Amino acid sequence: MTATAPTDVQPDPAGTGRLDSVELAGFGYRQELHRSMGRYASFAAGFSFISVLTTVFQFFAFGFSFGGAAFFWTWPVVLVGQLLVAACFGELAARYPLSGAIYQWSTRLGTPVFGWFAGWIMVIGQMVVVAAAALALQVVLPAIWSGFQLVGSDPSPASASGAANAALLAVVLLVLTTAVNLLDNRVMSAVNRIGVTAEIIGAVLIVVLLFTHADRGPGVTLHTGGQGGAIGALLVGSFTAAYVLIGFDSAGELSEETRAPRRTAPRTILLALASAGVLGGLLLLGGLLAAPSLTDGRLGTEGLSYVLTSTLGDGVGRALLADVVVAIAVATLAIQTSGSRMLFSMARDGVLPASGPLSKVSPRTGMPTGPALVVGAAAAALCLLNLASPEAFLAIGTTCIAMLYLAYVMVTGPMLLRRLRGTYTPPAPGLDETGKPLFSLGRWGVPVNILAVLYGAAMTINLAWPRGPVYDPAGGHWYFQWFTVLFLAATIGAGALWLAVRARRGSKLPTLAR
């Protein structure tokens, strides 16, 4: 498909979105998804993917066990790095308001093959993120009521019974989120908005309660106390922040369902990340200050669930954990939605196996049903790896973030090359749908882009590095130690094989408008 991208749009002061489908046609696409999302829904898409309650509760224990209380300081470092990436994405969202954002942006900034691999890595990574989010139920549900431990008696995700129970709970959740993803997108958006509102209220309440029950001062964050040397411990401890602060690009993924996306998406991308970053950092600090003990070992195994129920009492603690359950469910829904839009975007360009059924959108619901089913089924299959070994829980979590970080670099990298060559056209000369200047980094574009690439590349290597004590603490499972590298290699290998088959059939990848 070759299309001529619009360089500007006529102002639409009322923000009705009536020109959005016309602009989309300028990229060569028909308006098939229902465009019904406003600014808050767009913000909710990014915030719910990040889902601070889901991810902080899921990875707090891991970060503390390796970095000690000092792992808190990895949070602002990762947040600043991701804000640099988000700023670059904001420019691209204003220029290319399209579903399948990472694929669309990378293809237009680079080459069709390079962009295809970025989209392929991203969509596989999103499937893994869906699985990782669903598995987070195990961190919370058994702490609310022991009856949720359906398999065995040990609820720890690192135990055999905890890992098996996590897989069971995750599959049940995925069935529910897939069902919602088959309904009208207004229903999906409403569930998302309600869930995000509940999550924000719950997170603020948890932060207030933790700080008012603090047993120690913030000086405790200057002590590592984790495993290994200080630098190595903090590099591993940064996995918590790295895992939490991803998915802000979801606001861009849903551009074709958002009214006035060139105005809305850039701002909601940055707002979702910034607000989640502040809330998440306060949750980490509050948990460290209010924990009954930093040395009894429970904070490194049970995490924030232990802090809430021990410090605030079973009643209040469990009520707040119920809000975390809502956040986990909504996060799983949002990530699955984002992944299905990526599949849909690539399929309508005819660049995936079974592109025909994957590119179909229900005229009644405005939802791509095939991609939702595929993402849900793939995530459920990945969750079942937990039945094989408890180490799969961590392997799945770190693999998904490494893949998303790599996909992000495959956008910011070619973007930087174009800037340096003078062939990148920022959206600043144009106007958004309300007649205001589009989001642009202006003269800060090059330094911000350089730092975003350096940060993204360094963090990708850090996440994928095959550390035995991290990925295979019990020993004897070399495939878990190398799981991220092997999974990424398999993903690239499968993609290369598919492209080779297409080439032999004489089918070329489409050249998209720049």
XYZ file of C-alpha atoms in Angstrom:
514
model
C 0.000 0.000 0.000
C 1.322 3.424 -0.929
C -0.421 6.495 0.335
C 0.136 10.204 0.520
C 0.116 11.394 4.114
C -1.605 14.674 4.856
C 0.751 17.422 5.979
C -1.994 19.455 7.620
C -5.695 19.319 8.392
C -8.365 21.951 8.461
C -9.211 23.246 11.924
C -12.133 21.643 13.723
C -12.656 23.929 16.736
C -15.605 21.949 18.060
C -13.475 18.819 18.291
C -16.224 16.727 16.709
C -13.807 14.450 14.870
C -15.828 14.783 11.660
C -12.626 15.231 9.636
C -10.779 12.331 11.253
C -11.974 9.759 8.736
C -11.011 12.087 5.886
C -7.527 12.438 7.325
C -7.287 8.667 7.775
C -8.183 8.202 4.126
C -5.174 10.378 3.313
C -3.004 7.582 4.697
C -4.801 5.065 2.496
C -7.060 3.527 5.143
C -10.837 3.374 5.594
C -12.480 4.305 8.879
C -13.546 0.856 10.128
C -12.935 1.104 13.869
C -15.581 3.154 15.663
C -14.242 6.583 16.606
C -15.891 7.257 19.962
C -13.078 7.859 22.455
C -12.467 11.265 24.009
C -9.504 12.673 25.922
C -10.089 10.821 29.191
C -10.620 7.515 27.397
C -7.349 8.063 25.525
C -5.558 8.819 28.800
C -7.156 5.741 30.373
C -5.814 3.553 27.558
C -2.228 4.515 28.359
C -2.641 4.618 32.135
C -4.387 1.246 32.336
C -1.633 -0.430 30.267
C 0.941 0.952 32.714
C -1.390 0.173 35.652
C 0.761 1.133 38.612
C -1.249 -0.941 41.063
C -0.919 -4.082 38.947
C 2.741 -3.778 38.161
C 4.075 -2.290 41.390
C 2.335 -4.985 43.425
C 3.588 -7.613 40.984
C 7.278 -6.613 40.938
C 7.865 -4.778 44.252
C 9.129 -7.912 46.007
C 11.504 -8.700 43.145
C 13.006 -5.208 43.111
C 13.459 -5.143 46.885
C 14.954 -8.637 47.037
C 17.735 -7.642 44.643
C 18.253 -3.932 45.277
C 17.144 -3.516 48.866
C 15.477 -0.240 49.811
C 17.822 1.649 47.461
C 16.033 0.144 44.466
C 13.635 3.075 44.902
C 16.190 5.342 43.189
C 16.008 3.327 39.990
C 12.437 4.592 39.640
C 13.163 8.267 38.831
C 15.986 7.219 36.483
C 13.702 4.945 34.468
C 10.876 7.502 34.550
C 13.087 10.230 33.079
C 14.346 7.830 30.409
C 10.831 6.805 29.433
C 9.652 10.431 29.362
C 12.337 11.068 26.741
C 10.941 8.184 24.677
C 7.367 9.368 25.234
C 8.269 12.868 24.024
C 9.509 11.382 20.746
C 6.342 9.306 20.498
C 4.262 12.427 21.086
C 5.656 14.010 17.923
C 4.940 10.867 15.936
C 1.415 10.529 17.321
C 0.720 14.061 16.091
C 2.126 13.229 12.664
C 0.792 9.690 12.212
C -2.460 9.127 14.194
C -2.778 5.458 13.238
C -3.510 2.125 14.891
C -0.469 -0.094 15.233
C 1.592 2.925 16.194
C 5.001 1.258 16.641
C 4.704 -0.600 13.325
C 3.373 2.427 11.472
C 5.978 4.827 12.863
C 8.980 2.542 12.423
C 7.981 1.651 8.850
C 7.610 5.273 7.824
C 10.840 6.333 9.527
C 12.870 3.338 8.371
C 12.304 0.703 5.702
C 9.351 -1.660 5.146
C 11.365 -4.652 6.405
C 12.714 -2.803 9.456
C 9.266 -1.499 10.327
C 7.760 -4.943 9.870
C 10.200 -6.432 12.384
C 9.446 -3.616 14.841
C 5.738 -4.372 14.587
C 6.309 -8.138 14.775
C 8.491 -7.849 17.901
C 6.029 -5.418 19.457
C 2.936 -7.539 18.892
C 4.618 -10.705 20.214
C 5.872 -8.665 23.172
C 2.358 -7.373 23.819
C 1.054 -10.936 23.909
C 3.656 -11.736 26.545
C 2.719 -8.591 28.507
C -0.932 -9.693 28.517
C 0.136 -13.012 30.038
C 2.361 -11.310 32.611
C -0.431 -8.919 33.649
C -2.948 -11.741 34.050
C -0.485 -13.732 36.171
C -0.389 -10.802 38.618
C -3.684 -11.991 40.112
C -1.697 -14.547 42.078
C 0.103 -11.774 43.971
C -3.187 -10.363 45.253
C -6.155 -12.754 45.275
C -4.826 -15.360 47.758
C -3.866 -12.483 50.084
C -7.511 -11.381 50.076
C -8.960 -14.846 50.671
C -7.173 -18.177 50.958
C -9.977 -19.764 48.948
C -8.484 -18.222 45.805
C -5.544 -20.583 46.233
C -7.131 -23.373 44.222
C -3.941 -25.386 43.754
C -1.770 -26.413 46.699
C -1.211 -24.270 49.777
C 1.765 -21.988 49.067
C 0.556 -18.751 47.384
C 4.048 -17.468 46.512
C 4.425 -17.148 42.720
C 7.928 -18.575 43.150
C 6.545 -21.882 44.507
C 5.249 -24.744 42.386
C 1.690 -24.508 43.729
C 1.665 -20.707 43.504
C 2.866 -20.797 39.892
C 0.232 -23.371 38.939
C -2.523 -21.407 40.665
C -1.343 -18.235 38.916
C -1.763 -19.935 35.560
C -5.295 -21.052 36.416
C -6.415 -17.613 37.632
C -4.793 -15.939 34.626
C -6.600 -18.119 32.088
C -9.954 -17.368 33.729
C -9.223 -13.638 33.565
C -8.180 -13.877 29.910
C -11.478 -15.524 29.016
C -13.295 -12.554 30.567
C -11.132 -9.856 28.934
C -11.427 -11.543 25.559
C -15.202 -11.500 25.895
C -15.154 -7.751 26.637
C -12.838 -7.203 23.662
C -15.465 -8.753 21.413
C -18.127 -6.254 22.497
C -18.676 -2.727 21.214
C -15.649 -0.483 21.755
C -17.839 1.876 23.763
C -18.312 -0.916 26.301
C -14.585 -1.621 26.334
C -13.821 2.076 26.735
C -16.379 2.470 29.540
C -14.912 -0.487 31.453
C -11.469 0.998 30.964
C -12.456 4.452 32.183
C -14.278 3.143 35.251
C -11.394 0.836 36.091
C -8.764 3.552 35.728
C -10.775 5.924 37.896
C -11.037 3.253 40.584
C -7.318 2.528 40.271
C -6.306 6.178 40.641
C -8.564 6.648 43.678
C -7.262 3.426 45.218
C -3.618 4.277 44.527
C -3.956 7.724 46.090
C -5.681 6.229 49.133
C -2.990 3.571 49.529
C -0.246 6.203 49.281
C -1.906 8.378 51.946
C -2.405 5.450 54.303
C 1.134 4.162 53.857
C 2.687 7.553 54.545
C 0.514 8.082 57.608
C 1.624 4.689 58.941
C 5.334 5.161 58.223
C 7.716 3.523 60.728
C 10.943 4.988 59.341
C 12.279 7.958 57.426
C 13.216 8.230 53.732
C 16.906 7.886 54.612
C 16.382 4.118 54.512
C 16.392 4.308 50.696
C 20.139 4.971 50.800
C 20.844 1.362 51.794
C 20.939 -1.422 49.219
C 20.816 -4.557 51.331
C 20.007 -6.651 48.275
C 21.801 -9.484 46.531
C 25.260 -8.991 45.046
C 27.203 -5.760 44.664
C 25.515 -2.383 44.811
C 25.684 -1.608 41.065
C 24.582 -5.053 39.949
C 21.810 -5.106 42.542
C 20.443 -1.776 41.352
C 20.625 -2.800 37.680
C 18.425 -5.780 38.495
C 16.305 -3.718 40.885
C 15.534 -1.380 37.994
C 13.488 -4.184 36.422
C 10.577 -3.113 38.635
C 10.464 0.408 37.220
C 11.186 -0.861 33.710
C 8.268 -3.280 33.905
C 5.854 -0.710 35.301
C 6.600 2.235 33.019
C 5.755 0.739 29.628
C 2.641 0.835 27.464
C 2.114 4.599 27.442
C 2.085 4.347 23.640
C -1.357 2.710 23.906
C -2.927 6.148 23.539
C -1.334 6.194 20.098
C -2.422 2.618 19.368
C -6.050 3.684 19.715
C -5.703 6.823 17.570
C -8.202 5.574 15.001
C -10.804 5.230 17.736
C -10.038 8.631 19.281
C -11.652 11.912 18.328
C -9.145 14.615 17.326
C -6.224 12.199 17.775
C -3.472 14.521 16.529
C -4.297 16.846 19.416
C -5.288 14.255 22.019
C -2.816 11.357 21.686
C 0.493 13.243 22.193
C -0.747 14.842 25.395
C -2.343 11.721 26.821
C 0.798 9.681 26.084
C 2.863 12.038 28.226
C 0.161 12.571 30.866
C -0.422 8.841 31.355
C 3.291 8.187 31.849
C 3.921 11.189 34.093
C 0.928 10.546 36.376
C 1.674 6.829 36.615
C 5.317 7.636 37.325
C 4.489 9.939 40.222
C 1.920 7.579 41.730
C 4.138 4.538 41.337
C 7.117 6.256 42.916
C 5.023 7.272 45.918
C 3.729 3.704 46.255
C 7.278 2.350 46.337
C 8.418 4.889 48.895
C 5.305 4.473 51.037
C 5.723 0.705 51.050
C 9.336 0.979 52.200
C 8.507 3.475 54.940
C 5.467 1.616 56.284
C 6.688 -1.994 56.067
C 6.655 -3.685 59.475
C 10.200 -4.907 58.831
C 12.823 -4.610 56.128
C 14.833 -7.548 57.396
C 12.393 -10.382 58.125
C 12.424 -11.540 54.505
C 8.709 -11.083 53.886
C 9.044 -7.837 51.943
C 11.237 -9.618 49.398
C 8.749 -12.457 48.930
C 5.258 -11.049 49.587
C 5.852 -7.412 48.627
C 3.235 -4.702 49.059
C 0.394 -7.137 49.756
C 2.208 -8.022 52.985
C 2.650 -4.324 53.861
C -1.033 -3.502 53.398
C -2.469 -6.395 55.349
C 0.162 -6.186 58.129
C 0.244 -2.423 58.548
C -3.337 -1.410 57.829
C -5.072 -4.484 59.213
C -6.785 -7.300 57.394
C -10.041 -5.427 56.780
C -8.651 -2.251 55.239
C -5.753 -4.072 53.610
C -7.990 -6.579 51.860
C -10.414 -3.884 50.725
C -7.530 -2.030 49.075
C -6.245 -5.256 47.559
C -9.680 -5.728 45.979
C -9.089 -2.441 44.171
C -5.771 -3.852 42.950
C -7.676 -6.817 41.511
C -9.816 -4.386 39.521
C -6.651 -2.681 38.278
C -5.159 -6.009 37.180
C -8.310 -6.946 35.270
C -8.497 -3.575 33.517
C -4.775 -3.628 32.742
C -5.095 -7.058 31.147
C -8.032 -5.795 29.101
C -6.168 -2.665 27.973
C -3.005 -4.525 26.996
C -5.007 -7.119 25.073
C -6.832 -4.305 23.277
C -3.558 -2.626 22.370
C -2.091 -5.867 21.065
C -5.168 -6.601 18.977
C -4.925 -3.160 17.345
C -1.312 -3.853 16.415
C -2.317 -7.175 14.846
C -5.169 -5.481 12.997
C -2.947 -2.681 11.694
C -0.372 -5.075 10.281
C -2.993 -7.459 8.914
C -4.828 -4.780 6.922
C -1.533 -4.100 5.137
C -1.471 -7.811 4.276
C 1.868 -8.462 5.975
C 0.889 -11.217 8.427
C -0.161 -14.853 8.090
C -3.965 -15.062 7.900
C -4.138 -11.334 7.185
C -7.627 -11.709 5.709
C -9.496 -12.767 8.861
C -7.212 -10.727 11.123
C -8.042 -7.521 9.245
C -11.815 -7.900 9.503
C -13.698 -5.437 11.696
C -17.247 -6.101 12.832
C -19.455 -3.347 11.351
C -21.763 -3.652 14.359
C -19.211 -3.447 17.180
C -16.313 -1.703 15.435
C -13.979 -4.280 17.005
C -11.404 -6.512 15.233
C -12.583 -9.848 16.635
C -9.897 -12.082 15.105
C -6.951 -10.226 16.661
C -8.642 -10.160 20.084
C -9.074 -13.947 19.984
C -5.508 -14.548 18.819
C -3.956 -12.307 21.487
C -6.109 -13.871 24.203
C -5.300 -17.442 23.140
C -1.564 -16.752 22.788
C -1.429 -15.107 26.224
C -3.273 -18.044 27.796
C -0.791 -20.479 26.228
C 2.115 -18.465 27.656
C 0.486 -18.480 31.090
C 0.478 -22.264 31.015
C 4.293 -22.171 31.028
C 3.865 -21.488 34.732
C 2.750 -25.095 35.103
C 6.192 -26.204 33.954
C 8.206 -24.216 36.483
C 7.843 -21.256 38.878
C 10.760 -19.569 37.108
C 8.451 -19.000 34.143
C 6.735 -16.198 36.097
C 9.854 -14.040 36.086
C 10.946 -15.169 32.625
C 7.640 -14.068 31.112
C 7.721 -10.716 32.917
C 11.258 -9.763 31.930
C 10.921 -11.057 28.373
C 7.932 -8.870 27.611
C 9.592 -5.675 28.797
C 12.817 -6.431 26.919
C 10.843 -6.919 23.712
C 8.863 -3.707 24.144
C 12.022 -1.747 24.922
C 13.627 -3.116 21.758
C 10.566 -2.194 19.703
C 10.675 1.327 21.152
C 14.336 1.679 20.116
C 13.331 0.558 16.625
C 11.227 3.731 16.483
C 13.488 6.251 18.200
C 16.568 4.913 16.368
C 15.451 5.593 12.769
C 13.800 8.777 13.979
C 17.206 10.001 15.165
C 18.911 8.982 11.915
C 16.377 11.015 9.962
C 16.898 14.010 12.231
C 20.669 13.841 11.766
C 20.317 13.474 8.004
C 17.881 16.354 7.846
C 15.095 14.220 6.354
C 12.815 14.169 9.395
C 9.835 16.512 9.192
C 8.392 17.329 12.624
C 4.689 18.152 12.808
C 5.270 21.696 14.065
C 4.295 23.493 10.819
C 0.848 21.897 10.870
C -2.252 22.503 12.934
C -4.224 20.004 14.943
C -7.974 19.486 14.682
C -8.676 22.571 16.797
C -6.405 24.875 14.802
C -3.625 24.835 17.435
C 0.035 23.972 16.695
C 0.787 20.276 16.808
C 2.946 18.844 19.582
C 6.616 19.276 18.672
C 9.966 19.125 20.466
C 11.308 21.946 18.345
C 15.007 22.603 18.848
C 15.089 20.054 21.675
C 14.294 17.269 19.217
C 17.860 16.073 18.551
C 19.173 15.985 22.161
C 15.970 14.404 23.448
C 16.051 11.823 20.654
C 19.723 10.983 21.277
C 19.145 10.429 24.992
C 16.021 8.366 24.276
C 17.974 6.019 21.983
C 20.905 5.647 24.409
C 18.596 4.980 27.334
C 16.445 2.496 25.408
C 19.414 0.529 24.080
C 21.101 0.349 27.488
C 17.934 -0.797 29.243
C 17.197 -3.420 26.566
C 20.646 -4.954 27.119
C 20.214 -4.774 30.900
C 16.864 -6.567 30.748
C 17.971 -9.293 28.339
C 21.314 -10.055 29.991
C 21.203 -13.774 31.000
C 21.926 -13.523 34.723
C 21.803 -16.926 36.402
C 20.867 -15.676 39.917
C 17.963 -13.716 38.416
C 16.437 -16.049 35.867
C 17.495 -19.428 37.238
C 18.072 -19.013 40.987
C 17.570 -22.725 41.690
C 20.007 -23.729 38.946
C 19.702 -26.515 36.414
C 17.377 -24.666 34.020
C 19.675 -23.059 31.474
C 16.713 -22.353 29.203
C 15.195 -20.039 31.813
C 18.494 -18.205 32.259
C 18.565 -17.603 28.507
C 14.788 -17.401 28.088
C 14.641 -13.729 27.019
C 17.457 -14.088 24.495
C 16.059 -17.363 23.150
C 12.507 -16.036 22.913
C 13.668 -12.916 21.103
C 15.819 -14.988 18.729
C 12.885 -17.303 18.041
C 10.622 -14.309 17.377
C 13.086 -12.780 14.906
C 13.751 -16.177 13.312
C 10.052 -16.888 12.806
C 9.591 -13.429 11.330
C 12.534 -13.862 8.950
C 11.128 -17.223 7.827
C 7.746 -15.665 7.090
C 9.322 -12.860 5.090
C 11.378 -15.399 3.130
C 8.229 -17.365 2.276
C 6.530 -14.150 1.124
C 9.530 -13.242 -1.024
C 9.508 -16.643 -2.727
C 5.863 -16.099 -3.540
C 6.765 -12.766 -5.093
C 4.939 -10.719 -2.457
C 6.665 -7.508 -1.356
C 6.044 -5.517 1.787
C 4.080 -2.316 1.146
C 5.802 1.058 1.124
C 3.891 3.326 3.473
C 3.739 7.077 3.177
C 6.431 8.978 5.029
